[in-house]
Tab-separated table of C-alpha atoms and ligand atoms in Angstrom:
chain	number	residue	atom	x	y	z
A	1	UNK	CA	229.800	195.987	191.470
A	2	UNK	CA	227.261	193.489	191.733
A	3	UNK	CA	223.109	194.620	192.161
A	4	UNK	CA	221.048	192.392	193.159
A	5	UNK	CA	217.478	192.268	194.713
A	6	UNK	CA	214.618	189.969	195.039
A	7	UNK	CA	210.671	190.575	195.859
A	8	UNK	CA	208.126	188.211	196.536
A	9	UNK	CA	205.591	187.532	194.478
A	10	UNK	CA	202.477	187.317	196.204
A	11	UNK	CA	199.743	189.463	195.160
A	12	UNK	CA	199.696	192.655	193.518
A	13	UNK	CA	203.098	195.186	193.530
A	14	UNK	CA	201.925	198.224	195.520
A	15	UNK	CA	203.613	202.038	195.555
A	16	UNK	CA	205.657	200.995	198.231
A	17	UNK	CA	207.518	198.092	196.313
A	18	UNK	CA	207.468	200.522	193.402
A	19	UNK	CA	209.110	203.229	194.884
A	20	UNK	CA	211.330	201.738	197.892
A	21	UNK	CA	212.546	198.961	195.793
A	22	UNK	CA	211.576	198.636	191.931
A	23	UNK	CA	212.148	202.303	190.908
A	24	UNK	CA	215.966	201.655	192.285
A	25	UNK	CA	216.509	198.452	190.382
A	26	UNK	CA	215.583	199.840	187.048
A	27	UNK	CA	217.551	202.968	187.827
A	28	UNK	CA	221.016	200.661	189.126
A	29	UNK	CA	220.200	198.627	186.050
A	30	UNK	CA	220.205	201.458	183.544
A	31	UNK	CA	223.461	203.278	185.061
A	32	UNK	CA	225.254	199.863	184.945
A	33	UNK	CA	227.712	198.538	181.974
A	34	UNK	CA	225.798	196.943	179.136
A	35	UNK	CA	228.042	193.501	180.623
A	36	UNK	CA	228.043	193.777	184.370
A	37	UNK	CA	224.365	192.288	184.464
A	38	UNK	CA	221.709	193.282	187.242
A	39	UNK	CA	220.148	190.268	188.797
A	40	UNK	CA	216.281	190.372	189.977
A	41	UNK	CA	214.407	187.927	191.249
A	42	UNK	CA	211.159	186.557	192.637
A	43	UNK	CA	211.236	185.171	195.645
A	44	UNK	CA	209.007	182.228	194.891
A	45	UNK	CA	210.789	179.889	197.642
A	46	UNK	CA	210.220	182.247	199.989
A	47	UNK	CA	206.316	182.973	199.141
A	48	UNK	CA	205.608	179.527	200.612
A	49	UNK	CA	205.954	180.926	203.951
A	50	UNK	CA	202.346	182.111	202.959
A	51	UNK	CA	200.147	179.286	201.902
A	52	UNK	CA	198.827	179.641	198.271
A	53	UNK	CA	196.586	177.515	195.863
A	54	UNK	CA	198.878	175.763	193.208
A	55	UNK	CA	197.416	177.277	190.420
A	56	UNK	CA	197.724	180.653	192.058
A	57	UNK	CA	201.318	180.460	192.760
A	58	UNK	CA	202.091	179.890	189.175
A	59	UNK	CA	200.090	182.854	188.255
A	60	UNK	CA	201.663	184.774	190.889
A	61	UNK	CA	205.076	184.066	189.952
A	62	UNK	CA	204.574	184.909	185.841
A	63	UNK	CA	202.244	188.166	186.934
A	64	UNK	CA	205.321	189.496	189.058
A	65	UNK	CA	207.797	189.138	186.273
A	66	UNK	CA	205.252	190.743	184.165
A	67	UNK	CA	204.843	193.720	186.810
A	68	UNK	CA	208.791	193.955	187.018
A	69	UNK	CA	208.910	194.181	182.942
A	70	UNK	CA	206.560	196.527	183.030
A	71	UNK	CA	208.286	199.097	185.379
A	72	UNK	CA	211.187	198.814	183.519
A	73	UNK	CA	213.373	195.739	184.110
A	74	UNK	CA	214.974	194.765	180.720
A	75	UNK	CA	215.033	191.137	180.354
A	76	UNK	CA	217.734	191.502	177.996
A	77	UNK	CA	220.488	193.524	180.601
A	78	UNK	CA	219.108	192.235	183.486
A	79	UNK	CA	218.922	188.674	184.539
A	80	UNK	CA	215.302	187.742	185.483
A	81	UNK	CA	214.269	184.636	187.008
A	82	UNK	CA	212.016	182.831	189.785
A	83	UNK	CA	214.263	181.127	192.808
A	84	UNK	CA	212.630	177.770	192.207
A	85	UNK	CA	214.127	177.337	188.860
A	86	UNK	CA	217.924	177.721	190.221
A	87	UNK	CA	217.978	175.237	193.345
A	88	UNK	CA	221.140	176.125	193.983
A	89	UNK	CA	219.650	179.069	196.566
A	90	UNK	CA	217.808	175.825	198.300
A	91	UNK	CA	221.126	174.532	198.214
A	92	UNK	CA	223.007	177.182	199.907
A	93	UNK	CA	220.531	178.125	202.060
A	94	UNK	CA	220.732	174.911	203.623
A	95	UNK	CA	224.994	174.997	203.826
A	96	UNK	CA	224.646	178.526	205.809
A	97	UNK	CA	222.184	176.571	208.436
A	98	UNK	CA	224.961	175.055	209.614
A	99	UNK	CA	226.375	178.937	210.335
A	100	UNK	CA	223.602	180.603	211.120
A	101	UNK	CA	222.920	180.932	214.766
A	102	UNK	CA	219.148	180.661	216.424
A	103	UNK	CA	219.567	183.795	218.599
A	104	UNK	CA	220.598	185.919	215.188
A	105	UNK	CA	216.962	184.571	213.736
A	106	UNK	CA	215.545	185.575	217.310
A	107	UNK	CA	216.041	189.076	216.514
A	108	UNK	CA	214.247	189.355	213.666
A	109	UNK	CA	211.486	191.402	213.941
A	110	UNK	CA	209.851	190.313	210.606
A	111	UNK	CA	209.766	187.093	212.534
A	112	UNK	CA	208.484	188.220	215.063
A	113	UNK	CA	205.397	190.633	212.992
A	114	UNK	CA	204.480	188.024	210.948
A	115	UNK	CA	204.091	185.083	213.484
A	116	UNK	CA	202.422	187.672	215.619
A	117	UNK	CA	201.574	185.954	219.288
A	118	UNK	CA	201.519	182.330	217.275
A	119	UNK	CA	204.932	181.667	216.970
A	120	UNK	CA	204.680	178.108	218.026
A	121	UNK	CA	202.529	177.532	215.243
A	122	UNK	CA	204.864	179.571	212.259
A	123	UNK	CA	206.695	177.948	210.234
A	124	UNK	CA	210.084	176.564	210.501
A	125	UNK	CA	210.011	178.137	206.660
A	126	UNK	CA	209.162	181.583	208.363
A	127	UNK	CA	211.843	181.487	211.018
A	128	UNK	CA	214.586	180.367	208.125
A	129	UNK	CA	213.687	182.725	206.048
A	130	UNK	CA	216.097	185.242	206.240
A	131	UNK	CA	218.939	182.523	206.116
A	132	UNK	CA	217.527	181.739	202.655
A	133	UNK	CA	217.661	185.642	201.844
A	134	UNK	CA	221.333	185.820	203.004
A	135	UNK	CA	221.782	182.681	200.428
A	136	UNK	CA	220.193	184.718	197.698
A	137	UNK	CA	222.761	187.349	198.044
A	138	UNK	CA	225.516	185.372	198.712
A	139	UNK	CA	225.578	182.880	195.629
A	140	UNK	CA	225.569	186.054	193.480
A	141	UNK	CA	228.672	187.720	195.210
A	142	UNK	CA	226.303	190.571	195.394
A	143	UNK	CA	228.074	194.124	196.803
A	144	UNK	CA	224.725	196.315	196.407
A	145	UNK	CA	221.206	195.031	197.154
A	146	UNK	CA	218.314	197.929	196.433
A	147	UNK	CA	215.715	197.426	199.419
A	148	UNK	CA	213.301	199.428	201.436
A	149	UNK	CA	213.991	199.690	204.931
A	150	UNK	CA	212.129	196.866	206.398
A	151	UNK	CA	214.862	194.488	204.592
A	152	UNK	CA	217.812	196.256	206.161
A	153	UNK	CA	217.559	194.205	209.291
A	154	UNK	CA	218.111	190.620	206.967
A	155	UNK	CA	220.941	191.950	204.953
A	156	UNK	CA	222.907	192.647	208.463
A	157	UNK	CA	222.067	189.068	209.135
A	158	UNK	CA	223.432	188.098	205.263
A	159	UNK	CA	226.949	190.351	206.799
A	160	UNK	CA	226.880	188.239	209.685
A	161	UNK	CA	226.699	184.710	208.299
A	162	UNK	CA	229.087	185.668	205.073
A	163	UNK	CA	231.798	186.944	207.855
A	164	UNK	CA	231.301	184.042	209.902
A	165	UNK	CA	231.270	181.091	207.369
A	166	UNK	CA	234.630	183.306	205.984
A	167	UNK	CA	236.115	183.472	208.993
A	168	UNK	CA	234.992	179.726	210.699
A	169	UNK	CA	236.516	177.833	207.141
A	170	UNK	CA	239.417	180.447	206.664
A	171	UNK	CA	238.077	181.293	203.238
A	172	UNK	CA	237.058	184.533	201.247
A	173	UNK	CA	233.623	182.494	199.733
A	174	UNK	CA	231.396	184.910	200.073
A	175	UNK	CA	231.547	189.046	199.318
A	176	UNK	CA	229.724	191.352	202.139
A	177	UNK	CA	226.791	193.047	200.318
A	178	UNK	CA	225.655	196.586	201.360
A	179	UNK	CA	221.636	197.558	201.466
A	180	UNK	CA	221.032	200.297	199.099
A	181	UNK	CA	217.784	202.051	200.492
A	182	UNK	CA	216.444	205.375	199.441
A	183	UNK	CA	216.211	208.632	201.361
A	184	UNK	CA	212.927	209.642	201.084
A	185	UNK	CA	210.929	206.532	200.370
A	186	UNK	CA	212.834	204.039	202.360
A	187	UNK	CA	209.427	203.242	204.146
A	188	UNK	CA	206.158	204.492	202.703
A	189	UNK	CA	203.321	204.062	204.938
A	190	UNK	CA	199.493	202.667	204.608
A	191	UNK	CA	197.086	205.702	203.322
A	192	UNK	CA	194.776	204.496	205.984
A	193	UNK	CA	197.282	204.848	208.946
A	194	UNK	CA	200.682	206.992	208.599
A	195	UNK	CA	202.346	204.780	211.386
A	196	UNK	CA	201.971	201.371	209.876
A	197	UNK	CA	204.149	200.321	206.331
A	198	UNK	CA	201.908	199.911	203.185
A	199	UNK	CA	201.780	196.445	202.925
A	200	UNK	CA	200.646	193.177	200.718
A	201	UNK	CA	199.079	191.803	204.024
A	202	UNK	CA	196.681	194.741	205.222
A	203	UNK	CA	193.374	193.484	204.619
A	204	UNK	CA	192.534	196.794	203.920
A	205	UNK	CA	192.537	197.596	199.635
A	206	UNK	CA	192.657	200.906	200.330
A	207	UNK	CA	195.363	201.241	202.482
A	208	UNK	CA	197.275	200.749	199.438
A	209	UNK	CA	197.734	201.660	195.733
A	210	UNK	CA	198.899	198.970	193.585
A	211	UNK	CA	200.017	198.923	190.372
A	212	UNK	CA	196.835	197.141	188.590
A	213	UNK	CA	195.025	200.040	189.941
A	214	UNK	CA	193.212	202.445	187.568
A	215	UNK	CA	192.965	205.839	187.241
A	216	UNK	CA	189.769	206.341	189.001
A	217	UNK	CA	190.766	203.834	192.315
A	218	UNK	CA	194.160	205.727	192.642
A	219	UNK	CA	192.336	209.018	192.565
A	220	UNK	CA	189.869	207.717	195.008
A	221	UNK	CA	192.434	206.061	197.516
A	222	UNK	CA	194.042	209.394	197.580
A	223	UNK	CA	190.680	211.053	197.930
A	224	UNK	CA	189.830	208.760	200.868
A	225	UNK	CA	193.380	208.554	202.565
A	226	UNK	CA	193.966	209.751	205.763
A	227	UNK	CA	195.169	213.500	206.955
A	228	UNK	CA	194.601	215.863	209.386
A	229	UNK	CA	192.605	219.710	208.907
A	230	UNK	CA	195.941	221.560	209.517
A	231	UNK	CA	197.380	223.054	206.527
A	232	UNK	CA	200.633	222.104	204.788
A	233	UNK	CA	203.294	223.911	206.747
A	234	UNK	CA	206.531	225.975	204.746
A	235	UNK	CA	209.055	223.186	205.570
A	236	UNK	CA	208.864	219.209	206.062
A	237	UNK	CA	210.370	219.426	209.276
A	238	UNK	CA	207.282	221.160	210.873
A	239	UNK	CA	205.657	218.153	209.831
A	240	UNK	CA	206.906	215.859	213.045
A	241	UNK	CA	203.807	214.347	214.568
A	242	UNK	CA	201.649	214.422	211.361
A	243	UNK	CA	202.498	210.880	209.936
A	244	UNK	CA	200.126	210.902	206.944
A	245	UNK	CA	200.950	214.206	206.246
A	246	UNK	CA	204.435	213.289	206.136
A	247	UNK	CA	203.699	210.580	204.070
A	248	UNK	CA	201.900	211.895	201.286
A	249	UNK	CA	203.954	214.940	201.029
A	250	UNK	CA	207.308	211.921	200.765
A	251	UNK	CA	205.295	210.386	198.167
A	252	UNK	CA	204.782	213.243	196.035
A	253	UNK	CA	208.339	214.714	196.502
A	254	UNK	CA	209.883	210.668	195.493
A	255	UNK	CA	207.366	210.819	192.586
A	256	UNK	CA	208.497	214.155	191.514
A	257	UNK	CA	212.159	213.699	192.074
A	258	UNK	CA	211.881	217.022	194.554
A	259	UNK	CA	212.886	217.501	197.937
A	260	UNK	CA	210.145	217.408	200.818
A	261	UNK	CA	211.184	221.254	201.543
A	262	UNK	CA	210.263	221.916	198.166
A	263	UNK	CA	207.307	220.306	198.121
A	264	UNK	CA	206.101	221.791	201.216
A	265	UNK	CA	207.360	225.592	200.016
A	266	UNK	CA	205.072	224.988	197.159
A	267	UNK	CA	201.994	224.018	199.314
A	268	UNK	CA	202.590	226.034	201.859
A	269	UNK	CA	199.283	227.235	203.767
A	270	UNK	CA	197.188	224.500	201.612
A	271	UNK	CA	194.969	222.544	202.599
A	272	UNK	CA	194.763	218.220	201.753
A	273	UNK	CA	192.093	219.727	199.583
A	274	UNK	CA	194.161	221.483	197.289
A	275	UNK	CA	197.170	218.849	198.332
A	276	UNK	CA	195.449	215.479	197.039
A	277	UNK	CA	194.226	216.385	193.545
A	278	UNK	CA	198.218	217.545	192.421
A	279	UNK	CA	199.357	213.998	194.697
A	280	UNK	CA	196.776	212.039	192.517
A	281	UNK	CA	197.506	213.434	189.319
A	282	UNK	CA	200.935	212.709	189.515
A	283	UNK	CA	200.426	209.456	190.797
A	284	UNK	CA	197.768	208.348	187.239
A	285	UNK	CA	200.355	210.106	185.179
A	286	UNK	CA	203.187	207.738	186.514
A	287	UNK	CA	201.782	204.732	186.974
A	288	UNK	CA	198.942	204.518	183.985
A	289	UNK	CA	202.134	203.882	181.364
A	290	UNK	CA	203.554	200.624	183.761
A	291	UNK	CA	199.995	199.377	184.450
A	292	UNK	CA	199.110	199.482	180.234
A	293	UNK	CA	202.413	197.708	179.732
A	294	UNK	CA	201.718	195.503	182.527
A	295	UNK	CA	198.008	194.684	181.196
A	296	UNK	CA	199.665	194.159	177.965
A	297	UNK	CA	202.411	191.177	179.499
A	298	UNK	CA	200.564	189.488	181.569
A	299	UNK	CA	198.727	186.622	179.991
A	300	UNK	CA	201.489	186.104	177.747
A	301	UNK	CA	202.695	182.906	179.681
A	302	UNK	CA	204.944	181.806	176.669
A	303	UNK	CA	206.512	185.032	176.150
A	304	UNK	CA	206.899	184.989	180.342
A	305	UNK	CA	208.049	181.636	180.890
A	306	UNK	CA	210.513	182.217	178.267
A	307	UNK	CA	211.571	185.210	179.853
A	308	UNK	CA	212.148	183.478	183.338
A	309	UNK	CA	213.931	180.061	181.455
A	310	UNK	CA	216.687	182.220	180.072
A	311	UNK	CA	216.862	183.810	183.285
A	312	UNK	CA	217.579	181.269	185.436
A	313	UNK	CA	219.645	179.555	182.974
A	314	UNK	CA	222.258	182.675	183.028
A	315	UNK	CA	221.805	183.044	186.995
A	316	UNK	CA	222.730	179.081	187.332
A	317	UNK	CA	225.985	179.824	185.914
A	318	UNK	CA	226.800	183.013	187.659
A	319	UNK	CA	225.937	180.960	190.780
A	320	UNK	CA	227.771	177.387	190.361
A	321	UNK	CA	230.839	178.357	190.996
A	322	UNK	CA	230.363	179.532	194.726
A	323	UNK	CA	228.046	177.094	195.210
A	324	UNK	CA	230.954	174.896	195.021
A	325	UNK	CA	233.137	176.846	196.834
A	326	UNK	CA	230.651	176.769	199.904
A	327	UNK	CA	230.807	172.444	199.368
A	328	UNK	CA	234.282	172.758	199.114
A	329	UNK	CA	235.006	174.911	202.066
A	330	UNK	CA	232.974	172.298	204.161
A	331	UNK	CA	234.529	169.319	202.987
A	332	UNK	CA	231.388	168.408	201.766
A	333	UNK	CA	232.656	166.111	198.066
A	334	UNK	CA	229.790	166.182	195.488
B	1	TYM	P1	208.953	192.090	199.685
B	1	TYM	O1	208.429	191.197	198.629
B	1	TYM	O2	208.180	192.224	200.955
B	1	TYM	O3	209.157	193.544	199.122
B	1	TYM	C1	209.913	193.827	197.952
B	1	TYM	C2	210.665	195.137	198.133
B	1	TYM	O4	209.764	196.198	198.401
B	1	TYM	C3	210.188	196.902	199.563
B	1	TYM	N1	209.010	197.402	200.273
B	1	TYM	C4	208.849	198.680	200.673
B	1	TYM	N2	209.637	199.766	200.544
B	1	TYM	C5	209.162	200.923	201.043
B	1	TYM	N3	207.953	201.051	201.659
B	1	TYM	C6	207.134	199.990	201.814
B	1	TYM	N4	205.947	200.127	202.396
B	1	TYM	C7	207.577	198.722	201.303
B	1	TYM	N5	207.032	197.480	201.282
B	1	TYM	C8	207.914	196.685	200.648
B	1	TYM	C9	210.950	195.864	200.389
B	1	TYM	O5	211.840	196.470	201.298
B	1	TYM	C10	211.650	195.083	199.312
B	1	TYM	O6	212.861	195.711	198.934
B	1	TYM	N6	212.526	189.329	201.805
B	1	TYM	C11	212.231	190.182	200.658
B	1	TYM	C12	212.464	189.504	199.321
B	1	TYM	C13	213.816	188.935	199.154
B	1	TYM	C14	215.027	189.663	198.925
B	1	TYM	C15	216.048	188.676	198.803
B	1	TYM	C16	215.340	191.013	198.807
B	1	TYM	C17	214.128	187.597	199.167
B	1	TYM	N7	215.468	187.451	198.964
B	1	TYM	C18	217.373	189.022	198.575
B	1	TYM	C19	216.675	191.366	198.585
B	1	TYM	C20	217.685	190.397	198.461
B	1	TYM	C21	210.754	190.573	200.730
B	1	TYM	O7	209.934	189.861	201.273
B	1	TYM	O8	210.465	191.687	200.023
């Protein structure tokens, strides 16, 4: 068993990193074998799909690992690193080219979201970008990869282009990694619109909480999120058609560890008004201990970029040896 997982860093980490992705990866990492290491990583190569200042970048990238510490990755059993410091993902991102097809990238609809009616104008980074992803997983041999659900559509791709760079050089390279995505908070939505995902990229602050947030702006946000005037019904299932009812009430179950039924059996017949105080108490309680750690990390570039050296030094080992398999497989002599 092999975890493995990657996240951006650009900007702050909101709930629905936290609890689609992070809260997984410090979970896999603490059930796993003090010596079958959990590898995380920030997807630096990949943030320059978005255009950042230099400076900012670099602050990015140290303020994520930071962010990840702070939740709960252990820098000692896990391996964390930044992509840019092991080129060997550039590397193999640019063998699987050769095997990746343009109509698979056609159907992504990440692609498709984020070039929005411009797709002339995106990126030939953007369009890639999920071949890179599948090269992130692959140099690792990684069998589970902890995502939300928006990612499941790229690690199909990563199936795709391991099976057919097996099968087209009549090797076993590359292991087939399965998403790992949670039940209830596979997808948690904006607080200012129950049908669209909480995202980095809504211009909207308070469509999201992140994790710098403080006590009062969380209980605010929750204050000022969306709902309806009905109250909350006896089971979840009686909440079809009320998406930031749904949502809220999925939050506070995943933060609680309880089932949506329970959570509505406990509410039943209340209103938001009784609903959002409990939803942002829980939320301050969880998140004040990561953001204090977090606050505490942060400026410590030393202590970071030492953090992220040994890192990549450890993942640059794990990952040389396929690397050269992939070469070797194509004939390619180095
Ligand atoms: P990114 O940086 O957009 O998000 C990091 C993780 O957070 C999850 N996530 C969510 N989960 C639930 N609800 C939401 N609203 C929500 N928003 C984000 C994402 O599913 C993801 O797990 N392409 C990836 C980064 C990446 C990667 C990889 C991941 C690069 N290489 C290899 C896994 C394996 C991305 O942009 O995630």
């Amino acid at each position: 068993m092999r975890v493995l997982s990657g996240i951006q860093p650009t900007g702050n980490l909101h709930l629905g990193n936290y609890l689609g992705a992070i809260r997984n990866w410090v979970k896999m990492q603490d059930e796993m074998d003090a010596d079958s290491a959990c590898f995380f990583f920030l997807a630096d190569l990949h943030s320059i799909t978005v255009h950042e200042e230099r400076e900012t970048r670099i602050r990015n990238v140290r303020e994520m690992a930071a962010a990840l510490i702070a939740c709960g990755i252990d820098a000692d059993r896990s391996v964390l690193f930044n992509q840019a410091r092991v080129p060997a993902h550039a590397e193999l991102a640019w063998l699987l080219n050769g095997t990746a097809r343009i109509g698979w990238l056609n159907r992504m609809t990440q692609f498709k979201d984020k070039a929005g009616k411009n797709r002339e104008g995106a990126s030939i980074g953007l369009f890639v970008y999920p071949v890179l992803q599948a090269a992130d997983i692959l140099l690792y041999q990684a069998t589970h990869v902890p995502v939300g659900e928006d990612q499941k559509q790229h690690l199909e791709l990563t199936r795709d282009i391991a099976t057919k760079f097996n099968t087209d050089f009549g090797v076993e390279v590359f292991a087939l990694p399965e998403p790992y995505i949670p039940k209830e908070s596979a997808r948690i939505m904006s607080l200012r619109d129950g049908t669209a995902k909480m995202s980095k990229s809504d211009p909207s602050e308070m469509s999201r909480i992140s994790l710098t947030d403080d006590d009062d702006a969380i209980a605010q946000k929750v204050r000022k999120a969306k709902t309806d005037p009905e109250p909350l019904p006896e089971v979840a299932a009686d909440l079809a058609g009320r998406p930031e009812a749904l949502n809220l009430v999925g939050i506070y179950a995943t933060m609680t560890e309880a089932t949506p039924d329970s959570v509505c059996a406990r509410f039943a017949g209340q209103g938001f008004g009784a609903f959002k105080p409990a939803l942002a108490e829980v939320l301050v309680e969880t998140l004040r201990p990561i953001r204090q750690r977090f606050v505490a990390l942060k400026d410590d570039d030393v202590a970071l970029d030492a953090i992220l050296d040994k890192g990549a030094a450890k993942a640059r080992a794990v990952a040389a040896p396929t690397l050269a398999r992939a070469y070797d497989a194509l004939g390619l002599m180095r």
